[in-house]
Amino acid sequence: MIRQKTLPALLLLAGITTLAGPRVALAGELEELKAQLQALQSRIEKMEDNQKQAVTVKAVVPAGASAASGVTVGTAQSPLSLNVGGGTVTLYGNLDAYLNYMKSSSGATIASAQDGAALRSRIGFKGERAISPDYLAKFQLEQGFNLTNGSAADTANASTAGLTTSGRLFDRQAWAGVQTPYGDFRLGRQNTAIFARGDFFDLTSRTMGSVVNLFGVPSRYDGDLSWISPRWNGLLAEAHYAFAGANPVAGTATTTSNVSPSNMAVYQLALDYLNGPFRIGYAGIEGRPDYKGTVKKNAEYHSFYANYDYGRGKIYAAFVRSNNGGANANGSGALSNVGGNIVGNNPTGSTSGSLNAGLAGTGLDIFYEIYQLSADYRITPQWRVGGLWGTIKDTTGQSKGSKGWALASYYDLNSNVMLYALLDTIDNQQNGNWGPAGSAGLTKTFSGTDRTGQRIDGIQTGFVFKF
């Protein structure tokens, strides 16, 4: 462009100069003018080359990226990424902190700062690299922590059997796998299919305020081999098999604990169907008991959900049937495995009949049914409000159930920060011992007479910062 405009002007100037001067120019003057024109032409060509290179760089490097470093800095929807050897590694995480005030009908009150009402604070790395046009190698490493004191979610505990005696570097997830045209295949410590479907159960994403969450949700297992299908005509399937660990009956040798693949293994199956605004699904888990134990019953957790997107919000329904009620305290049961061994909290069936702390040998005979309805509404694109009601039914008639409700408000300050506030109530039956629970367990909560048979009212307000 520069040459097209400048070169004709110079030629015209040279012509005018020649016509205006003597008809016979001095040879030296002509040679000097020729040299100046050649030098100017060379400078113009260099400027054009620089322009072409600048255009090429802009086309190759996306906005927010550095061609030299291979680092892309984005928003919460596109976190910090690093291009390594043809693959991509992404750093992500979130911080969730809130103030919690609770009052029991016994008269006791608690005021505390807590972590993880909506999303437990965490930091993680995930990566992928194409190994062929249709196959992608993938991994994920994720660590939870408590924002209020900086401690790891899975802390060392010498009184707990299994890997928790030394804690974990990546307690939430640590797996590698491959994505194929036939689905994802993964191996390692993974979230359960039930846990991953929290958004489908209720307006709280099955966290603080959710009655289903009071009962507890089996979260993740070690040594888990999984397959997640592509979505075929709206249907997605998922299956897991978690290999049994070395968790013998008390007083027996570890070498005799696991004599068959099914001994203390954990099975999962999930189906999810999406058709326009409608979604329905099932996710279930069964944990096998120790073959030498006196209790031979499986620990079970079966959940069903449905929701409908009506445009300005969603309507949710959920049902759970399980004998995983455990000690009937915050839903700690035989299938709970946050920070534990693969089956470290599964039924061990010791000679005393104990399945885990606070769970009698007959605990797996008590099935609970949880019914829950909720809905939300978007007042603005950023502000969402809603309500929830649910009940935990003890099918044996031992008055160990509970019911509860919640009102919630969520406001997206921007793409990275969400503010929230909840008002909730738990009303336990005479022998019910259920307590509040968020994405992370409460570090300060009621116990004993302040919870059993009591009504607990709470209010929480906090924020989530995603990066």
Coordinates of C-alpha atoms in Angstrom, one line a residue, residues 3-457:
R3 CA 4.7 1.6 -2.3
Q4 CA 1.6 2.1 -4.5
K5 CA 1.1 5.6 -3.1
T6 CA 4.8 6.8 -2.7
L7 CA 6.6 5.4 -5.8
P8 CA 4.4 7.2 -8.4
A9 CA 4.8 10.4 -6.5
L10 CA 8.6 10.1 -6.6
L11 CA 8.6 9.2 -10.3
L12 CA 6.4 12.2 -11.0
L13 CA 8.8 14.4 -9.0
A14 CA 11.8 13.1 -10.9
G15 CA 10.0 13.8 -14.2
I16 CA 9.1 17.3 -13.2
T17 CA 12.6 18.0 -12.1
T18 CA 14.0 16.7 -15.4
L19 CA 11.6 18.8 -17.5
A20 CA 12.0 21.9 -15.5
G21 CA 15.8 21.8 -15.5
P22 CA 18.3 21.9 -18.3
R23 CA 17.5 19.6 -21.2
V24 CA 20.8 17.9 -20.6
A25 CA 21.3 16.9 -17.0
L26 CA 24.6 16.3 -15.5
A27 CA 25.4 12.5 -15.3
G28 CA 26.4 12.8 -11.7
E29 CA 23.1 14.3 -10.6
L30 CA 21.1 11.6 -12.4
E31 CA 23.1 8.8 -10.8
E32 CA 22.6 10.4 -7.3
L33 CA 18.8 10.6 -7.8
K34 CA 18.7 7.0 -9.0
A35 CA 20.6 5.9 -5.9
Q36 CA 18.2 7.8 -3.6
L37 CA 15.2 6.2 -5.3
Q38 CA 16.6 2.7 -4.9
A39 CA 17.3 3.3 -1.2
L40 CA 13.8 4.5 -0.7
Q41 CA 12.4 1.5 -2.5
S42 CA 14.3 -0.8 -0.3
R43 CA 12.9 0.9 2.8
I44 CA 9.4 0.6 1.5
E45 CA 9.8 -3.2 0.9
K46 CA 11.0 -3.7 4.4
M47 CA 8.1 -1.9 5.9
E48 CA 5.7 -4.1 3.8
D49 CA 7.4 -7.3 5.1
N50 CA 6.9 -6.1 8.7
Q51 CA 3.2 -5.5 8.1
K52 CA 2.8 -9.0 6.7
Q53 CA 4.5 -10.6 9.7
A54 CA 2.3 -8.6 12.1
V55 CA -0.9 -9.8 10.3
T56 CA 0.4 -13.4 10.5
V57 CA 1.1 -13.3 14.2
K58 CA -2.4 -11.9 14.9
A59 CA -4.0 -14.7 12.9
V60 CA -2.1 -17.5 14.7
V61 CA -2.2 -16.2 18.3
P62 CA -5.6 -15.8 19.9
A63 CA -6.6 -12.8 22.0
G64 CA -5.1 -12.9 25.5
A65 CA -2.3 -15.3 24.4
S66 CA 1.4 -15.0 24.0
A67 CA 3.0 -16.7 21.0
A68 CA 6.4 -16.9 22.8
S69 CA 5.2 -18.4 26.1
G70 CA 2.2 -20.4 24.9
V71 CA 0.2 -19.2 27.9
T72 CA -3.4 -18.2 27.6
V73 CA -5.0 -16.1 30.3
G74 CA -8.8 -15.9 30.3
T75 CA -11.9 -15.7 32.5
A76 CA -13.5 -18.4 34.8
Q77 CA -14.9 -19.9 31.6
S78 CA -11.4 -20.0 30.0
P79 CA -8.8 -20.3 32.8
L80 CA -5.1 -20.2 32.7
S81 CA -3.8 -22.6 30.1
L82 CA -0.3 -23.7 29.1
N83 CA 0.5 -25.4 25.7
V84 CA 3.0 -28.1 26.4
G85 CA 4.4 -30.4 23.6
G86 CA 1.2 -30.2 21.6
G87 CA -1.1 -30.7 24.6
T88 CA -2.9 -28.3 26.9
V89 CA -2.6 -28.1 30.7
T90 CA -5.2 -25.9 32.5
L91 CA -5.0 -24.5 36.1
Y92 CA -8.4 -23.9 37.6
G93 CA -10.2 -23.7 41.0
N94 CA -12.5 -21.7 43.2
L95 CA -12.7 -20.2 46.7
D96 CA -15.9 -20.4 48.7
A97 CA -16.3 -18.8 52.1
Y98 CA -19.4 -18.0 54.1
L99 CA -20.7 -16.9 57.5
N100 CA -23.1 -19.4 59.2
Y101 CA -25.5 -18.8 62.1
M102 CA -27.6 -21.7 63.4
K103 CA -29.9 -22.1 66.3
S104 CA -31.2 -25.4 67.8
S105 CA -34.6 -25.8 69.5
S106 CA -32.6 -27.0 72.5
G107 CA -31.5 -23.4 72.9
A108 CA -27.9 -23.8 71.6
T109 CA -26.6 -21.4 69.0
I110 CA -23.5 -21.4 66.7
A111 CA -21.9 -18.6 64.7
S112 CA -18.9 -19.5 62.6
A113 CA -16.9 -18.8 59.4
Q114 CA -17.0 -21.9 57.1
D115 CA -15.7 -23.1 53.8
G116 CA -17.8 -24.5 50.9
A117 CA -21.5 -24.0 51.2
A118 CA -21.9 -24.1 47.4
L119 CA -18.5 -25.3 46.1
R120 CA -15.8 -26.6 48.4
S121 CA -12.6 -24.5 47.9
R122 CA -10.2 -26.3 45.6
I123 CA -7.4 -26.1 43.1
G124 CA -6.8 -28.4 40.2
F125 CA -5.0 -29.2 37.0
K126 CA -6.5 -30.9 33.9
G127 CA -4.9 -31.6 30.6
E128 CA -5.5 -33.2 27.2
R129 CA -3.5 -34.0 24.1
A130 CA -4.6 -35.5 20.8
I131 CA -3.0 -38.9 20.1
S132 CA -4.9 -39.3 16.8
P133 CA -7.7 -37.5 15.0
D134 CA -10.4 -39.4 17.0
Y135 CA -8.5 -40.1 20.3
L136 CA -7.6 -37.7 23.1
A137 CA -5.4 -38.5 26.2
K138 CA -6.8 -36.7 29.3
F139 CA -6.0 -36.3 33.0
Q140 CA -7.3 -34.4 36.1
L141 CA -5.7 -33.7 39.5
E142 CA -7.8 -31.8 42.1
Q143 CA -7.1 -30.9 45.7
G144 CA -9.7 -29.6 48.2
F145 CA -8.8 -27.3 51.1
N146 CA -10.4 -25.2 53.8
L147 CA -10.3 -21.5 53.0
T148 CA -10.8 -20.4 56.6
N149 CA -7.6 -22.0 57.8
G150 CA -5.7 -23.2 54.8
S151 CA -5.7 -26.8 55.8
A152 CA -6.1 -29.6 53.2
A153 CA -9.5 -31.2 52.9
D154 CA -7.9 -34.6 53.6
T155 CA -5.8 -34.2 56.6
A156 CA -3.6 -36.8 58.3
N157 CA -5.5 -38.8 60.9
A158 CA -3.7 -41.6 62.7
S159 CA -7.0 -42.9 64.2
T160 CA -8.4 -43.6 60.7
A161 CA -7.5 -46.8 58.8
G162 CA -6.2 -46.5 55.3
L163 CA -4.6 -43.7 53.3
T164 CA -6.0 -41.0 55.6
T165 CA -3.2 -41.8 58.1
S166 CA -0.9 -39.7 55.9
G167 CA -3.4 -37.5 54.0
R168 CA -3.6 -37.1 50.2
L169 CA -1.9 -34.8 47.8
F170 CA -5.0 -34.9 45.5
D171 CA -8.0 -35.9 47.6
R172 CA -10.8 -34.9 45.2
Q173 CA -9.6 -36.4 41.9
A174 CA -6.6 -38.1 40.5
W175 CA -7.2 -39.9 37.2
A176 CA -5.9 -40.4 33.7
G177 CA -7.8 -41.7 30.6
V178 CA -8.6 -41.5 27.0
Q179 CA -11.5 -40.0 25.0
T180 CA -12.6 -42.1 22.1
P181 CA -15.5 -42.1 19.6
Y182 CA -17.0 -44.8 21.9
G183 CA -16.8 -42.8 25.1
D184 CA -14.3 -41.8 27.8
F185 CA -12.3 -44.5 29.7
R186 CA -10.7 -43.4 33.0
L187 CA -8.8 -45.0 35.8
G188 CA -7.9 -43.5 39.2
R189 CA -9.6 -41.6 42.1
Q190 CA -12.8 -40.2 40.6
N191 CA -16.0 -38.5 41.5
T192 CA -19.1 -40.8 41.6
A193 CA -21.7 -40.5 38.9
I194 CA -24.2 -39.4 41.6
F195 CA -21.9 -36.7 42.9
A196 CA -21.2 -35.3 39.4
R197 CA -25.0 -34.8 38.8
G198 CA -25.6 -32.4 41.6
D199 CA -26.8 -29.7 39.3
F200 CA -29.7 -31.9 38.2
F201 CA -31.2 -32.5 41.6
D202 CA -32.3 -29.1 42.9
L203 CA -31.7 -25.4 42.7
T204 CA -28.8 -25.5 45.2
S205 CA -26.9 -28.0 43.0
R206 CA -27.5 -30.4 46.0
T207 CA -25.4 -28.4 48.5
M208 CA -26.3 -26.2 51.5
G209 CA -30.1 -26.2 51.9
S210 CA -30.7 -29.5 50.1
V211 CA -32.5 -32.2 52.0
V212 CA -30.9 -34.9 49.8
N213 CA -27.5 -33.5 50.8
L214 CA -28.4 -33.8 54.5
F215 CA -28.6 -37.6 54.0
G216 CA -25.2 -37.5 52.3
V217 CA -23.9 -38.4 48.8
P218 CA -21.2 -41.0 48.1
S219 CA -18.6 -38.7 46.7
R220 CA -15.5 -40.6 45.2
Y221 CA -13.6 -43.8 45.2
D222 CA -10.0 -44.9 44.6
G223 CA -8.9 -47.4 42.0
D224 CA -12.1 -46.6 40.0
L225 CA -12.3 -47.8 36.4
S226 CA -15.0 -45.9 34.5
W227 CA -16.7 -45.6 31.1
I228 CA -18.7 -42.5 30.1
S229 CA -20.5 -42.8 26.8
P230 CA -21.2 -40.1 24.2
R231 CA -24.7 -38.8 24.2
W232 CA -26.8 -40.9 21.8
N233 CA -30.1 -39.4 20.8
G234 CA -30.2 -37.6 24.1
L235 CA -29.1 -40.6 26.2
L236 CA -25.8 -40.8 28.1
A237 CA -24.7 -43.9 30.1
E238 CA -22.0 -44.2 32.7
A239 CA -20.5 -47.2 34.5
H240 CA -17.9 -47.6 37.2
Y241 CA -16.1 -50.5 39.0
A242 CA -13.9 -49.6 41.9
F243 CA -11.4 -52.3 42.8
A244 CA -11.3 -53.5 46.4
G245 CA -8.5 -52.3 48.6
A246 CA -6.8 -54.2 51.4
N247 CA -9.2 -53.6 54.3
P248 CA -9.4 -56.8 56.3
V249 CA -11.8 -57.7 59.1
A250 CA -10.4 -56.5 62.4
G251 CA -7.8 -58.9 63.7
T252 CA -7.2 -60.8 60.4
A253 CA -4.3 -60.6 58.0
T254 CA -4.4 -58.3 55.1
T255 CA -3.4 -61.1 52.7
T256 CA -6.7 -62.9 53.4
S257 CA -9.0 -59.9 53.0
N258 CA -9.4 -59.8 49.3
V259 CA -9.8 -63.2 47.8
S260 CA -12.2 -62.3 44.9
P261 CA -12.7 -59.4 42.6
S262 CA -16.1 -58.7 44.1
N263 CA -15.0 -58.6 47.7
M264 CA -15.7 -55.1 49.0
A265 CA -15.8 -53.7 45.5
V266 CA -18.0 -50.8 44.5
Y267 CA -20.3 -50.7 41.4
Q268 CA -21.9 -47.7 39.8
L269 CA -24.4 -47.3 37.0
A270 CA -26.0 -44.0 35.7
L271 CA -28.3 -43.0 32.9
D272 CA -29.1 -39.4 31.8
Y273 CA -31.6 -38.5 29.2
L274 CA -31.9 -34.9 27.8
N275 CA -34.6 -33.8 25.4
G276 CA -35.0 -30.0 24.9
P277 CA -36.1 -28.5 28.3
F278 CA -36.6 -32.0 29.9
R279 CA -34.0 -34.0 31.7
I280 CA -34.5 -37.3 33.6
G281 CA -31.9 -39.7 35.1
Y282 CA -30.8 -42.4 37.5
A283 CA -27.6 -42.9 39.3
G284 CA -26.9 -45.8 41.7
I285 CA -24.1 -47.3 43.8
E286 CA -23.7 -50.7 45.5
G287 CA -20.8 -51.6 47.8
R288 CA -20.1 -55.3 48.5
P289 CA -19.3 -56.4 52.1
D290 CA -16.2 -58.2 53.3
Y291 CA -16.5 -61.9 52.5
K292 CA -15.4 -62.8 56.0
G293 CA -17.8 -60.4 57.8
T294 CA -21.0 -61.4 59.6
V295 CA -23.0 -58.8 57.7
K296 CA -23.5 -59.9 54.1
K297 CA -25.9 -57.1 52.9
N298 CA -24.7 -54.6 50.3
A299 CA -24.7 -50.9 51.0
E300 CA -27.0 -49.3 48.5
Y301 CA -27.7 -45.8 47.2
H302 CA -30.2 -45.3 44.3
S303 CA -31.2 -41.9 43.1
F304 CA -33.7 -40.6 40.5
Y305 CA -34.0 -37.0 39.3
A306 CA -36.0 -35.0 36.8
N307 CA -36.1 -31.3 35.9
Y308 CA -37.8 -28.9 33.5
D309 CA -36.4 -25.7 32.1
Y310 CA -39.3 -23.3 31.6
G311 CA -37.2 -20.4 30.4
R312 CA -36.8 -18.1 33.4
G313 CA -35.8 -21.0 35.7
K314 CA -36.2 -24.7 36.4
I315 CA -38.5 -27.1 38.4
Y316 CA -36.7 -30.0 40.0
A317 CA -37.9 -33.4 41.5
A318 CA -35.6 -36.0 43.2
F319 CA -36.0 -39.3 44.9
V320 CA -33.4 -41.4 46.8
R321 CA -33.7 -44.8 48.4
S322 CA -30.7 -46.0 50.5
N323 CA -29.6 -48.0 53.5
N324 CA -26.5 -45.8 53.7
G325 CA -27.8 -43.7 56.6
G326 CA -24.9 -44.7 58.8
A327 CA -25.0 -43.2 62.2
N328 CA -27.8 -41.0 61.1
A329 CA -25.5 -38.0 61.7
N330 CA -24.9 -35.7 58.7
G331 CA -25.5 -38.7 56.5
S332 CA -22.2 -40.4 57.3
G333 CA -22.7 -44.0 56.1
A334 CA -21.2 -47.1 54.8
L335 CA -20.7 -45.7 51.3
S336 CA -19.3 -42.3 52.3
N337 CA -15.7 -42.2 51.1
V338 CA -14.5 -38.6 51.2
G339 CA -10.8 -38.9 52.0
G340 CA -11.0 -42.6 52.8
N341 CA -9.9 -45.8 51.2
I342 CA -11.7 -47.1 48.3
V343 CA -13.9 -49.2 50.6
G344 CA -12.5 -48.1 53.8
N345 CA -15.9 -47.1 55.0
N346 CA -17.8 -49.9 53.4
P347 CA -19.2 -52.7 55.5
T348 CA -16.3 -54.6 57.1
G349 CA -18.6 -57.0 59.0
S350 CA -16.4 -57.5 62.0
T351 CA -17.1 -60.1 64.6
S352 CA -18.9 -57.5 66.7
G353 CA -21.2 -56.7 63.8
S354 CA -20.0 -53.1 63.5
L355 CA -19.9 -51.7 60.0
N356 CA -18.3 -48.4 60.8
A357 CA -18.2 -45.8 63.6
G358 CA -21.7 -45.5 65.0
L359 CA -23.3 -47.9 62.6
A360 CA -24.6 -51.1 64.2
G361 CA -24.6 -54.4 62.5
T362 CA -28.3 -54.0 61.7
G363 CA -27.8 -50.6 60.2
L364 CA -28.0 -51.8 56.6
D365 CA -31.5 -53.1 57.4
I366 CA -32.7 -49.6 57.7
F367 CA -33.8 -48.1 54.4
Y368 CA -34.5 -44.4 54.0
E369 CA -36.5 -42.7 51.3
I370 CA -35.9 -39.1 50.5
Y371 CA -38.5 -37.0 48.5
Q372 CA -37.6 -33.5 47.4
L373 CA -39.1 -30.7 45.2
S374 CA -37.6 -27.3 44.4
A375 CA -37.8 -24.5 41.8
D376 CA -35.9 -21.4 40.9
Y377 CA -36.7 -18.2 39.0
R378 CA -34.4 -15.6 37.3
I379 CA -35.4 -12.1 38.3
T380 CA -32.6 -10.8 36.0
P381 CA -29.9 -12.7 34.0
Q382 CA -27.6 -12.3 37.0
W383 CA -30.0 -12.9 39.9
R384 CA -31.7 -16.2 40.7
V385 CA -34.0 -17.0 43.6
G386 CA -35.8 -20.2 44.6
G387 CA -37.3 -22.5 47.3
L388 CA -36.9 -26.2 48.3
W389 CA -38.8 -28.7 50.4
G390 CA -37.9 -32.3 51.2
T391 CA -38.4 -35.1 53.7
I392 CA -36.3 -38.1 54.9
K393 CA -38.5 -41.0 55.6
D394 CA -37.4 -43.9 57.9
T395 CA -39.1 -46.9 56.3
T396 CA -38.8 -49.0 59.5
G397 CA -40.9 -46.7 61.6
Q398 CA -38.2 -46.0 64.2
S399 CA -38.7 -42.2 63.9
K400 CA -35.2 -41.5 62.5
G401 CA -36.4 -39.3 59.7
S402 CA -36.5 -35.6 59.2
K403 CA -37.9 -32.9 56.9
G404 CA -36.7 -29.5 55.9
W405 CA -37.0 -26.5 53.6
A406 CA -34.8 -23.7 52.3
L407 CA -35.0 -20.3 50.5
A408 CA -32.0 -19.3 48.4
S409 CA -30.7 -16.4 46.5
Y410 CA -27.7 -16.4 44.0
Y411 CA -26.3 -13.3 42.3
D412 CA -23.6 -13.4 39.7
L413 CA -21.5 -10.2 40.3
N414 CA -19.5 -11.1 37.2
S415 CA -18.3 -14.2 35.4
N416 CA -15.9 -15.0 38.2
V417 CA -17.8 -14.0 41.4
M418 CA -21.1 -15.3 42.8
L419 CA -22.8 -14.0 46.0
Y420 CA -25.3 -16.2 47.8
A421 CA -27.6 -16.2 50.8
L422 CA -29.7 -19.0 52.3
L423 CA -32.4 -19.4 54.9
D424 CA -33.0 -23.1 55.9
T425 CA -34.7 -25.3 58.5
I426 CA -34.2 -29.0 59.5
D427 CA -36.9 -30.6 61.7
N428 CA -35.8 -33.9 63.0
Q429 CA -38.1 -36.7 64.2
Q430 CA -37.7 -38.0 67.8
N431 CA -34.7 -40.2 66.9
G432 CA -33.6 -38.2 63.9
N433 CA -30.0 -36.9 64.1
W434 CA -29.6 -35.0 60.8
G435 CA -27.5 -31.8 60.6
P436 CA -26.7 -29.1 58.0
A437 CA -24.2 -29.9 55.3
G438 CA -22.8 -28.0 52.3
S439 CA -20.4 -28.9 49.6
A440 CA -17.9 -29.2 52.5
G441 CA -18.7 -30.6 55.9
L442 CA -19.1 -28.1 58.7
T443 CA -16.2 -27.7 61.0
K444 CA -18.4 -26.4 63.8
T445 CA -21.9 -27.9 64.2
F446 CA -24.3 -29.3 66.7
S447 CA -24.1 -32.8 68.2
G448 CA -25.8 -35.0 70.7
T449 CA -28.9 -33.5 72.4
D450 CA -28.7 -30.3 70.4
R451 CA -29.5 -32.2 67.2
T452 CA -31.3 -35.4 68.0
G453 CA -35.1 -34.8 67.8
Q454 CA -34.4 -31.0 67.5
R455 CA -35.3 -28.3 65.0
I456 CA -32.3 -26.5 63.5
D457 CA -32.7 -23.1 61.9

